[in-house]
Coordinates of C-alpha atoms and ligand atoms in Angstrom, one line a residue:
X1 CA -113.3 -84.2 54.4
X2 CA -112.0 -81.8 51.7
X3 CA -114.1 -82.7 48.5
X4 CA -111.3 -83.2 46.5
X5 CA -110.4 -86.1 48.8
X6 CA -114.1 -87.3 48.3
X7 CA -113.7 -86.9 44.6
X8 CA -110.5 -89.2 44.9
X9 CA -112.4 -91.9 46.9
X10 CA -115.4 -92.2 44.6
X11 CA -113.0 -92.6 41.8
X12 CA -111.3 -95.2 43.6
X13 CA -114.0 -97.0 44.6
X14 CA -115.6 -97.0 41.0
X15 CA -112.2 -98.2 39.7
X16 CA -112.6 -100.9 42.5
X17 CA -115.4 -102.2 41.7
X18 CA -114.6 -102.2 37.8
X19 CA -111.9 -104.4 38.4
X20 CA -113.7 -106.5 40.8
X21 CA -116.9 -107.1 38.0
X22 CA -114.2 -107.2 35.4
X23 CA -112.1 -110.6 37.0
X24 CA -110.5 -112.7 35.5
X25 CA -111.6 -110.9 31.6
X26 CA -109.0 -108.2 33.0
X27 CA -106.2 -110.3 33.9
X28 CA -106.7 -112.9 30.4
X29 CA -106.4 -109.7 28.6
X30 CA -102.7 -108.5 30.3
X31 CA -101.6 -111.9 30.1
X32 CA -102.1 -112.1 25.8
X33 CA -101.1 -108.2 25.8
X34 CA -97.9 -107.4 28.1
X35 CA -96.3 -104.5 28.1
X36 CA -93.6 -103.6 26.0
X37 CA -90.5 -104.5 27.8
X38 CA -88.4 -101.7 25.9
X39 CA -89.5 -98.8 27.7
X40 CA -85.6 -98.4 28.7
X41 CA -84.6 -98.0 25.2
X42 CA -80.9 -99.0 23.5
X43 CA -77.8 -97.8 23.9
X44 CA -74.3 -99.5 22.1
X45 CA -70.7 -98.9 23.8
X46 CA -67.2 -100.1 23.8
X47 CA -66.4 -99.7 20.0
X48 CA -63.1 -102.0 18.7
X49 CA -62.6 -102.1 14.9
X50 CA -64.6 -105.5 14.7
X51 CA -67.5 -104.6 16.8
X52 CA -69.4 -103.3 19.7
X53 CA -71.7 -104.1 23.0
X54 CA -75.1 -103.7 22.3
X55 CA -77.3 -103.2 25.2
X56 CA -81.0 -103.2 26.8
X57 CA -82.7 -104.0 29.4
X58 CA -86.3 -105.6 29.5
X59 CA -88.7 -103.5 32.1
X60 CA -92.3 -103.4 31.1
X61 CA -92.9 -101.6 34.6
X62 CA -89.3 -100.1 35.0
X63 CA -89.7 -98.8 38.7
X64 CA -91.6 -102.1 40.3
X65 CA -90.5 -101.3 43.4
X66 CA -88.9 -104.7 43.8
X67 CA -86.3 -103.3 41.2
X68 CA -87.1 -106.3 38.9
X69 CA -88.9 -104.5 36.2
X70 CA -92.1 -106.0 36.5
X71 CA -90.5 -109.6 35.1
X72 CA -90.1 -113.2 37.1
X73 CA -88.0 -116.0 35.4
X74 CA -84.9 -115.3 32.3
X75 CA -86.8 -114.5 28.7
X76 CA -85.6 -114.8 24.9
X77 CA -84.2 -111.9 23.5
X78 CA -83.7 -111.7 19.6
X79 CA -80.9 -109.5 18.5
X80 CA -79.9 -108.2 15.0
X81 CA -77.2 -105.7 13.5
X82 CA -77.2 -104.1 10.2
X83 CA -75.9 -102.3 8.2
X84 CA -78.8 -99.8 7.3
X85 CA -81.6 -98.2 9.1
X86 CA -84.4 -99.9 7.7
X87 CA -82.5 -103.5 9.3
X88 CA -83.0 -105.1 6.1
X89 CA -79.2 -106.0 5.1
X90 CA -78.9 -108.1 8.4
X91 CA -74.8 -108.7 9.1
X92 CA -74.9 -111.1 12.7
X93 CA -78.0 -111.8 14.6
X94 CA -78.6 -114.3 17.6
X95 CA -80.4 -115.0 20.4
X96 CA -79.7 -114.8 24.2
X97 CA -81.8 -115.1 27.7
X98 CA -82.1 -112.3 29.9
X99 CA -80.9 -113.1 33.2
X100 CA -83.3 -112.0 36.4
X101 CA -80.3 -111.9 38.5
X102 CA -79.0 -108.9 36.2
X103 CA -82.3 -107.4 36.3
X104 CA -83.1 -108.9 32.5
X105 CA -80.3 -106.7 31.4
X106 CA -79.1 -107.9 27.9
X107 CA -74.9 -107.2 26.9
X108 CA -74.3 -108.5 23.6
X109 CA -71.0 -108.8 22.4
X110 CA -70.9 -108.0 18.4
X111 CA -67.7 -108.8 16.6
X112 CA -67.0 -109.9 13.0
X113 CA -67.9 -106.4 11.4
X114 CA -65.8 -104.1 9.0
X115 CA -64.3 -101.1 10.6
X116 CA -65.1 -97.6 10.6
X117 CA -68.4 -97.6 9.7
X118 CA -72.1 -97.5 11.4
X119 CA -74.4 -100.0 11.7
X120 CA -77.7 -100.4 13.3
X121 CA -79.4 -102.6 15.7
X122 CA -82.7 -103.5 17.3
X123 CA -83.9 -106.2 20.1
X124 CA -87.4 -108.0 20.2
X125 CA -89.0 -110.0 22.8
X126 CA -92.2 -111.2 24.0
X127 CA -93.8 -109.5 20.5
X128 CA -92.4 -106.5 21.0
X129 CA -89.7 -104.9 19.1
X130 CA -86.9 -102.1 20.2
X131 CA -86.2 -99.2 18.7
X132 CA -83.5 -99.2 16.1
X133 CA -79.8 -97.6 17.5
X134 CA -76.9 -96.6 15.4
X135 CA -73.3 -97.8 16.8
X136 CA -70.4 -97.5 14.8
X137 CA -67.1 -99.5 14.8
X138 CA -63.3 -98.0 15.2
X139 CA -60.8 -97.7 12.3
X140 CA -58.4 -100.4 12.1
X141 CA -55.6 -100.5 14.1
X142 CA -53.0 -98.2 13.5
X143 CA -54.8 -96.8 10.3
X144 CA -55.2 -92.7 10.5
X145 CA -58.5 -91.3 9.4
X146 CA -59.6 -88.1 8.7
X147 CA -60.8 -87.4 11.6
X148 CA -63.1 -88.4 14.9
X149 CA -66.0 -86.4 16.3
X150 CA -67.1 -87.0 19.9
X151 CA -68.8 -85.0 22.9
X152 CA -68.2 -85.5 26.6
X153 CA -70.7 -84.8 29.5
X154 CA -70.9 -85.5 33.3
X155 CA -73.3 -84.7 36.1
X156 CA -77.2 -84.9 35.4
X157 CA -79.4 -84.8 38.3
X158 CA -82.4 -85.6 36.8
X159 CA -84.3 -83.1 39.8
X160 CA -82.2 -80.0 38.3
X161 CA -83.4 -80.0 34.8
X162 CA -84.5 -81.6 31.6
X163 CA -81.7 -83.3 29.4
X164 CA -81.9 -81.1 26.5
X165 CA -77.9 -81.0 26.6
X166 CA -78.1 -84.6 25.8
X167 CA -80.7 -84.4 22.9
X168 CA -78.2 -81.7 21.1
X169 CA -75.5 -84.7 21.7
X170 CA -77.6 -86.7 20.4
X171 CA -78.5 -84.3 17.3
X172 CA -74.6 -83.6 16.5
X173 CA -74.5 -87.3 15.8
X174 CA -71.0 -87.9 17.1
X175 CA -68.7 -90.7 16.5
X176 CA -68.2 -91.1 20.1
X177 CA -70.3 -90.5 23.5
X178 CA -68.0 -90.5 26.9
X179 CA -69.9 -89.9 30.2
X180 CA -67.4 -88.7 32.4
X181 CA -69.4 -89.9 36.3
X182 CA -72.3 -88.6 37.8
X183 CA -74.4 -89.9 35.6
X184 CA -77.2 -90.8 38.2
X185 CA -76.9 -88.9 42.0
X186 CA -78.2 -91.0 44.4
X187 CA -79.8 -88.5 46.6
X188 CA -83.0 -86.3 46.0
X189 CA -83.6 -82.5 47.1
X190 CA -85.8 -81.5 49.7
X191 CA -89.8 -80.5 49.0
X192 CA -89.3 -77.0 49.7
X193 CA -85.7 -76.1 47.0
X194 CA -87.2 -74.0 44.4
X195 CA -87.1 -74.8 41.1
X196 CA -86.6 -78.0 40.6
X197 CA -87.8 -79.4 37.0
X198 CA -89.2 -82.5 38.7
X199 CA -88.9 -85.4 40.9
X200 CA -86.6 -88.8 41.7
X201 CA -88.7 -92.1 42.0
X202 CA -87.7 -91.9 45.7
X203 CA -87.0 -88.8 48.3
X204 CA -84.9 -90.9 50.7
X205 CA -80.9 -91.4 49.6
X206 CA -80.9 -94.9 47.5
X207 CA -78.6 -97.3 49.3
X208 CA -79.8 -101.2 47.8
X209 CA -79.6 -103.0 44.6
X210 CA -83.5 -102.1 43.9
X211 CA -83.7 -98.2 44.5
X212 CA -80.1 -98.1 42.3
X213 CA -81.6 -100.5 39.8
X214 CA -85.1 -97.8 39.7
X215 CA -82.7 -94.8 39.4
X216 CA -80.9 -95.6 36.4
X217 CA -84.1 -96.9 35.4
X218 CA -85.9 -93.7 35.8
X219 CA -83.0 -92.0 34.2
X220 CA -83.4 -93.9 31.2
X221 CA -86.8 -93.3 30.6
X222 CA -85.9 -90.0 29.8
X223 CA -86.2 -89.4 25.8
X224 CA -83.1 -87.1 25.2
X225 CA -80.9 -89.8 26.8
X226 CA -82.9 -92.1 25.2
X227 CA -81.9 -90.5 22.0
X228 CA -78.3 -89.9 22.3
X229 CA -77.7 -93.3 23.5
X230 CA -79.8 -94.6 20.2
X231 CA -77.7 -91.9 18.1
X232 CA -73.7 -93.3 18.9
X233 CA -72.0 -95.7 21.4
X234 CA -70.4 -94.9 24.5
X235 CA -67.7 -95.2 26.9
X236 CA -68.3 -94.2 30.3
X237 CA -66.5 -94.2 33.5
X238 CA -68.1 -93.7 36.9
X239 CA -67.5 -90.6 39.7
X240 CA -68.8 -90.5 43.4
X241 CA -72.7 -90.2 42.7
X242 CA -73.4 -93.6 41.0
X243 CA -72.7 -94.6 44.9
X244 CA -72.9 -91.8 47.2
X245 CA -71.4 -88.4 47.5
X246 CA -67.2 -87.9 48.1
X247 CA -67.2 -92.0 49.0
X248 CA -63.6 -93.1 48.7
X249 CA -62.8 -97.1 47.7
X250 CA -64.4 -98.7 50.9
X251 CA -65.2 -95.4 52.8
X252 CA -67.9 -93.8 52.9
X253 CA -68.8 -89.7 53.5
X254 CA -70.3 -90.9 57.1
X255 CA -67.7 -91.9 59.6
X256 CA -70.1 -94.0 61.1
X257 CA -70.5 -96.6 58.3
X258 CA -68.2 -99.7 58.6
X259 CA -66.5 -100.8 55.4
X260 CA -68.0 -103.5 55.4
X261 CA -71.0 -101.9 55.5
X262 CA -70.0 -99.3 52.6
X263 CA -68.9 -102.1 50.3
X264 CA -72.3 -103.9 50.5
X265 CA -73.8 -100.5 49.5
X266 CA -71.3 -100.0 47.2
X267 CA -71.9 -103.9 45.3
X268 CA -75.7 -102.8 44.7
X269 CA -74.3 -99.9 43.1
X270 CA -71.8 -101.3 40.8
X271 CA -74.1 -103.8 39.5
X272 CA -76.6 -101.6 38.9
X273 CA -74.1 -99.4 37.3
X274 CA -73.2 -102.3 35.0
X275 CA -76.8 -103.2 34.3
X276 CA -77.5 -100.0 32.9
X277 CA -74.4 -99.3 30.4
X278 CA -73.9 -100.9 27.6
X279 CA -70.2 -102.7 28.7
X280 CA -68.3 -105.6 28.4
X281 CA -68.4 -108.8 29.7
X282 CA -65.5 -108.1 31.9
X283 CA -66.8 -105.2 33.6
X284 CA -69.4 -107.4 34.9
X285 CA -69.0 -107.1 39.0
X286 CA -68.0 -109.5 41.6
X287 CA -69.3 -108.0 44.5
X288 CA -68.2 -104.9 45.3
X289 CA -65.2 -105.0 42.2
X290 CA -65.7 -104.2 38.9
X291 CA -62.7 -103.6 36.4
X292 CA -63.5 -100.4 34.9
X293 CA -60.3 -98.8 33.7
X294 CA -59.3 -99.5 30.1
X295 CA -57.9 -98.1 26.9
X296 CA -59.9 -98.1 23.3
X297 CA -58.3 -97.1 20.3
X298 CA -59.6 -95.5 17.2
X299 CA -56.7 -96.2 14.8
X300 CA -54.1 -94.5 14.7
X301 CA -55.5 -90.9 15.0
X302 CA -56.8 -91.3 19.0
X303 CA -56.5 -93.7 21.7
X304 CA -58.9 -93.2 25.0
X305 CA -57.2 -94.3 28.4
X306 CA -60.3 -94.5 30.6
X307 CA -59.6 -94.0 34.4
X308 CA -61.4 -95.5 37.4
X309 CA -61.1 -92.3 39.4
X310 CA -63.1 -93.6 43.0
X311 CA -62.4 -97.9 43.5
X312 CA -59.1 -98.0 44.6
X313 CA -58.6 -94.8 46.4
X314 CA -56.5 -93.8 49.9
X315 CA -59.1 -92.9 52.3
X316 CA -60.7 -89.2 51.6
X317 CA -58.0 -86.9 53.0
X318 CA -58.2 -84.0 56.2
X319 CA -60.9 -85.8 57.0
X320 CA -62.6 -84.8 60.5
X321 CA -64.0 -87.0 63.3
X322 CA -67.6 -86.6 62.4
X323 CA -67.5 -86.5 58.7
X324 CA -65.4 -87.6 55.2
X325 CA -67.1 -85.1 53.2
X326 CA -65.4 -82.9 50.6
X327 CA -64.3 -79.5 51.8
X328 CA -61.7 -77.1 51.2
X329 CA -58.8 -77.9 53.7
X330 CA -55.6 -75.4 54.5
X331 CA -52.4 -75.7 52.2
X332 CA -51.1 -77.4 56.0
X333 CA -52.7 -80.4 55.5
X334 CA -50.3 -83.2 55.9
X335 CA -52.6 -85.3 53.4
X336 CA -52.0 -82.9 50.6
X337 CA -48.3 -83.4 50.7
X338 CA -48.1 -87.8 51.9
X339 CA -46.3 -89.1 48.4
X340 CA -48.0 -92.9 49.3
X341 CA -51.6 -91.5 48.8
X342 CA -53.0 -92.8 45.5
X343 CA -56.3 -91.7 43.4
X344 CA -55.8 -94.7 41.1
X345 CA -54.3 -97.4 43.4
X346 CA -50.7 -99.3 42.3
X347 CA -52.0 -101.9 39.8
X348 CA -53.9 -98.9 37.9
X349 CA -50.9 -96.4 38.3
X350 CA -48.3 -98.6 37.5
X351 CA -51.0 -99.3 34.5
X352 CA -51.3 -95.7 33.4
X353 CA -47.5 -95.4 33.3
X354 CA -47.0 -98.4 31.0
X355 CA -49.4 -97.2 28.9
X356 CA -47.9 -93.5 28.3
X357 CA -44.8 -95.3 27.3
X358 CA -46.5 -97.9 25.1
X359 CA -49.0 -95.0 23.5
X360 CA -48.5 -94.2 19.6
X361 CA -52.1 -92.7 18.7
X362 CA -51.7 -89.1 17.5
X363 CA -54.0 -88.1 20.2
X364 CA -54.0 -89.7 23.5
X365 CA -57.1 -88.9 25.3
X366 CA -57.3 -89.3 29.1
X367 CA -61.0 -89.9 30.4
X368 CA -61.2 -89.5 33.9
X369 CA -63.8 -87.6 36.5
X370 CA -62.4 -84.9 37.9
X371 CA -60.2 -81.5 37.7
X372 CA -56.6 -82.2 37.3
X373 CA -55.1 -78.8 37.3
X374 CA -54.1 -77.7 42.0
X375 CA -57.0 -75.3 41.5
X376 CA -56.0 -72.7 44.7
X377 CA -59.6 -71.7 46.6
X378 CA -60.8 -70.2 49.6
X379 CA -62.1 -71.9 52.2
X380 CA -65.5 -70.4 53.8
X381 CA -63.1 -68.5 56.9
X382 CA -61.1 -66.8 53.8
X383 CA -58.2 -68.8 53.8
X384 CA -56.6 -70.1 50.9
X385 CA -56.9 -73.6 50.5
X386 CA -57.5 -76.9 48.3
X387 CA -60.3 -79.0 47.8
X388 CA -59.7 -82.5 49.7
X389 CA -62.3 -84.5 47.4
X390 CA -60.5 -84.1 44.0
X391 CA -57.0 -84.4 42.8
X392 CA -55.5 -82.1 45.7
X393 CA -56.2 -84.4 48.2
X394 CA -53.7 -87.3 46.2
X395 CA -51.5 -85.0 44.9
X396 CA -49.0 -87.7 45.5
X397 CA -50.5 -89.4 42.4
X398 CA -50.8 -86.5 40.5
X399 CA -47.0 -85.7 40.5
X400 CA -46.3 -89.6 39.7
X401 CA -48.4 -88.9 36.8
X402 CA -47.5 -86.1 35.5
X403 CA -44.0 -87.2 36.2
X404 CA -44.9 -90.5 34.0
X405 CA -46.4 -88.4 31.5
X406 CA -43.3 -86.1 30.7
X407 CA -40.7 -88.7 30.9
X408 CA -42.6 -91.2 28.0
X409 CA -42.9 -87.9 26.1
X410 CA -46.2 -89.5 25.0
X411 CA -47.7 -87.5 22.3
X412 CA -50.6 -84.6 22.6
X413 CA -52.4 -85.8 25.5
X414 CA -55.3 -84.2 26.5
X415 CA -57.1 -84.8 30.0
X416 CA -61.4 -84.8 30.1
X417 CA -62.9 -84.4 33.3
X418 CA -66.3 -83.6 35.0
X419 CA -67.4 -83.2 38.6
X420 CA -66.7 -79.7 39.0
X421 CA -69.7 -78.9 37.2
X422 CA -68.3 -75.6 35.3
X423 CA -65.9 -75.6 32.1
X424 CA -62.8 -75.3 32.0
X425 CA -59.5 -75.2 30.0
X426 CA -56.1 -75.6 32.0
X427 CA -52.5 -76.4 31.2
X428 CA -51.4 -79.6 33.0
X429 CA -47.7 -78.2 34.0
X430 CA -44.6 -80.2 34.6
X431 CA -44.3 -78.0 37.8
X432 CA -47.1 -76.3 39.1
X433 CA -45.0 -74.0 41.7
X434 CA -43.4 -72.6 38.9
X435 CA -45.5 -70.5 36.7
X436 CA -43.3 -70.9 33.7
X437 CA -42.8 -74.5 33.9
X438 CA -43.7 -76.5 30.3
X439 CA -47.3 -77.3 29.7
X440 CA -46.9 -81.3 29.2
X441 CA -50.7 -81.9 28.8
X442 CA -54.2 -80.2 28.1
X443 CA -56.8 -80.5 30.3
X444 CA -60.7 -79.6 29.3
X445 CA -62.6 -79.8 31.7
X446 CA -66.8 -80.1 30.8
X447 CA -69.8 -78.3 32.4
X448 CA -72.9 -80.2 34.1
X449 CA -75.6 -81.8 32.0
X450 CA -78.1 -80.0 35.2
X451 CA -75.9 -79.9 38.2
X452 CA -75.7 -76.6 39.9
X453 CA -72.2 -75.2 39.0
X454 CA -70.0 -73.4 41.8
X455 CA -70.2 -69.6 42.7
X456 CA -68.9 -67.7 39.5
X457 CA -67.6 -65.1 41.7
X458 CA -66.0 -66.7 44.2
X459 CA -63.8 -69.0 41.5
X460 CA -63.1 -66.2 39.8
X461 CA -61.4 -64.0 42.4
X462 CA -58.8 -67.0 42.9
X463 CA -57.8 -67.0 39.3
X464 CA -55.0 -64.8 39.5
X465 CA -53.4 -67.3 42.2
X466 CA -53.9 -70.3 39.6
X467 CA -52.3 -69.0 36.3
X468 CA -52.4 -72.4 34.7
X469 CA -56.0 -71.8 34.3
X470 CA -56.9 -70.6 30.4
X471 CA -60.8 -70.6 30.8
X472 CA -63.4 -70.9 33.7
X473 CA -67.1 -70.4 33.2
X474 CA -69.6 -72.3 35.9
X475 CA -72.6 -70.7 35.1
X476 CA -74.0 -72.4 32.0
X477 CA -74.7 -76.1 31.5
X478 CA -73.6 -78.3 28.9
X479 CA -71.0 -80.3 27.3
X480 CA -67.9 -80.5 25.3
X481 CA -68.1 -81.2 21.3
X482 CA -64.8 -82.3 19.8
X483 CA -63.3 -82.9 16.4
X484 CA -60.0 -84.5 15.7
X485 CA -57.8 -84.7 12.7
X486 CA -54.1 -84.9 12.3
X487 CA -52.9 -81.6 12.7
X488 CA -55.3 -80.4 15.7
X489 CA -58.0 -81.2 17.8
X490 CA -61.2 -78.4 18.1
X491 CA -63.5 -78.4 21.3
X492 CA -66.6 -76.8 21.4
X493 CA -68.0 -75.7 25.0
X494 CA -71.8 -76.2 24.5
X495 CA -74.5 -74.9 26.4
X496 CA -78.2 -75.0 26.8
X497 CA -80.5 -72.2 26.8
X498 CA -82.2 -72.8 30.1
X499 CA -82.1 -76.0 31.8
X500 CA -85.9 -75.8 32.9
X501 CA -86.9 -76.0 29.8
X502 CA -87.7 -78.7 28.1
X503 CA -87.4 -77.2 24.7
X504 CA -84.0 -75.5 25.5
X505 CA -81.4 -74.7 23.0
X506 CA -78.3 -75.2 22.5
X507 CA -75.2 -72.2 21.1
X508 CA -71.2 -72.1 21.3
X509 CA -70.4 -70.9 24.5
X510 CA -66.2 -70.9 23.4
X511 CA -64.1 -73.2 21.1
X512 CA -60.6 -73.8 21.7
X513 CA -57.7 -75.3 19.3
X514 CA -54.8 -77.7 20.4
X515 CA -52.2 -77.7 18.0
X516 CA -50.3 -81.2 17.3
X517 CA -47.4 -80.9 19.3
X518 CA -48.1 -77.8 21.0
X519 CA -50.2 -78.8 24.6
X520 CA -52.8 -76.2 25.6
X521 CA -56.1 -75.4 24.3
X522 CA -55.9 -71.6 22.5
X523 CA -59.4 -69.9 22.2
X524 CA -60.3 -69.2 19.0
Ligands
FE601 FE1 -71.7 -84.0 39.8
CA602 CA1 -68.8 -85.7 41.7

């Protein structure tokens, strides 16, 4: 036996033994002393003018491998909101129980408050207290203020890097947090990749309510998320990973899971999923449905139309016999040109549509998951092609949109998307076949908090075939800063000095300016 392993064995058996003489001493001693059930931190989302949802959720052992945090039966939770730091001028307070059948997670609702300002809240339970968040309400409706600050991000595998993007977030101090999807991945890289940062809780793909539970618990043990939840409120919409890879509504990537099957999976997901962010009651899931698309507004300068990019989907397109995966398929694809296949479904469509024509915000911000822009690649035999997982493969929705969008002559909207881990700026174009076609939208596309972004080179070489596109850089992690007035709307591309580091810093990779009126981001 190696002597390390004997080494390991005597100090086992002395900490054996220890606990054995110590008894019941031991266990009297955890009982008046539990641990602090906070270790998950805070996070606030949904901002209206009135209010917020403030949000924890109790774990004093946040990866018990029973996914219940290391707590039994429902607990008092004490919650307060002021308007200072210090939580001495107290504006609404109350008390709820945690419910163990949503993992102790706690949703409050806060409404009553003035608009346009921050407050600050805590939690306490079982003797322990929270730390102390700052949310901050919307202007009142229809009122235009100065301006709006906000940053979106997408895509953190925790395995790929520390989330020193999010800690600059969180130091910017935004109005406004959106995660764009992929906020957790669901699977874990093999022993031998190199250079990963560190581990998942698991190895093995997470498929039930317990190992999704851990992993956005594990993901919020992390302090720079910690932070930048604790530093403004969110909104976040989901993409493929808080499930599993490329699923599509009831289908999964494997063409040998049943639906049935795949929406079991994908209920422990979605609860999970709502567990973990700080939402509304009425994103609270019924099985495997949870209404996630919605609009917020911010008074009259911005309204966010938030899209549910992966629920109600067609099945994935030019799909194969053994597999559903994403790939790039050939321009013949039938798929790529069937008008009834739908990204968003009818009810969120016909949704969407309503809402360009009923939109008066100066901005109107579209937050969705993925790449609008018909971005032309080559597949790996050197044909041209499009990629079947993204807006290519429901193009069908994408001209209904686009279509919607031009005809309500809704004013500067500008599309946010993730996934594609690499930034970019794109116009959104009335007609992509014709190169000269009006830009009706901007599209900005954010990096990946970690994610590994696609080749560089290979991207590049196709941008002469896709002159819509203004900006494309996939080598550099990060996310997109924003600033909003009247007259224009400034995005900053972020990035981080080295995602392995857990020190990293942060620079202006390239800022762009959309003029009122004028759709297209211009680099400045
Ligand atoms: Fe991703
Ligand atoms: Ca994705």
């Amino acid at each position: 036996m190696p002597i390390q392993s004997l080494v390991d064995r005597r100090t086992l058996i002395g900490w054996t033994a220890a606990l054995a003489a110590g008894g019941l001493g031991l266990s009297q001693a955890r009982a008046a002393a539990p641990a602090n059930p906070f270790q998950l931190g805070v996070a606030s989302g949904e901002p209206a003018s009135d209010g917020f949802v403030i949000w924890t959720r109790l774990a004093p052992q946040p990866l018990a491998p029973d996914g219940r945090g290391g707590l039994g039966g429902s607990l008092p939770v004490r919650w307060e909101v002021a308007t200072d730091e210090a939580m001495r001028d107290v504006m609404a307070r109350g008390e709820v129980s945690s419910d163990p059948a949503f993992a102790h997670a706690i949703h409050v609702e806060v409404a009553g408050l003035q608009p346009n300002r921050p407050y600050w809240y805590r939690f306490s339970a079982q003797g322990f207290t929270s730390p102390v968040g700052r949310a901050r309400t919307a202007p009142a409706p229809g009122i235009m203020t100065d301006r709006l600050r906000f940053s979106f991000a997408s895509c953190s595998h925790w395995e790929l890097g520390f989330f020193s993007a999010y800690r600059h977030m969180a130091a910017e101090n935004p109005d406004l947090v959106l995660f764009l999807g992929d906020y957790i991945y669901e699977y874990s890289y093999a022993a031998d990749r190199a250079g990963l940062a560190r581990r998942h809780d698991r190895a093995e793909e997470i498929a039930d309510l317990p190992a999704y539970r851990n992993r956005y618990a594990l993901y919020h043990t992390d302090p720079d998320l910690q932070a930048l939840h604790a530093a403004a409120p969110c909104i976040a919409t989901w993409d493929d990973h808080e499930v599993q890879n490329d699923y599509s509504n009831q289908w999964s990537q494997n063409t040998d899971a049943t639906p049935q099957a795949f929406l079991r999976r994908r209920a422990a997901a979605y609860q999970a999923f709502y567990e973990h962010m700080p939402l509304r009651r009425a994103a609270r899931p019924a099985g495997p449905i949870l209404n996630l698309y919605r609009r917020l507004a911010y008074g009259g300068l911005a309204e966010f139309t938030v899209l549910d990019g992966r629920q109600y989907r067609s099945i994935q397109p030019c799909a194969t016999p053994t597999s559903r995966r994403g790939h790039v398929a050939p321009l013949t694809c039938a798929d790529f040109t069937d008008d009834n296949r739908s990204m968003l479904g009818t009810q969120q469509e016909a949704w969407l549509y309503q809402g360009f024509s009923d939109a008066r915000a100066r901005w109107n911000i579209v937050a969705q998951d993925l790449l609008v822009a018909p971005f032309l690649q080559k597949a790996p035999d050197g044909s041209v092609g499009l990629y079947t997982d993204g807006w290519e493969g429901y193009a069908g929705n994408r001209t209904r949109m686009l279509q919607a969008l031009s005809d309500s002559r809704m004013r500067n909207p500008v599309f946010l998307g993730g996934d594609i881990h690499s930034f970019w700026a794109t116009d959104l174009k009335a007609d992509f076949s014709k190169p000269d076609s009006p830009t009706i939208a901007t599209e900005l596309v954010g990096s990946s908090i970690t994610s590994d972004g696609p080749s560089y080179e290979d991207f590049s070489a196709m941008l002469p075939q896709n002159p819509f596109v203004r900006y494309f850089e996939s080598r550099q992690r990060g996310y997109v800063s924003m600033e909003i007035d009247s007259q224009h709307a400034r995005a900053d591309f972020r990035v981080i000095s080295d995602r392995n580091d857990p020190k990293a810093s942060v620079s202006t990779l390239k800022s762009f300016i959309i003029e009122d009126g004028k759709p297209g981001a211009v680099a400045v």
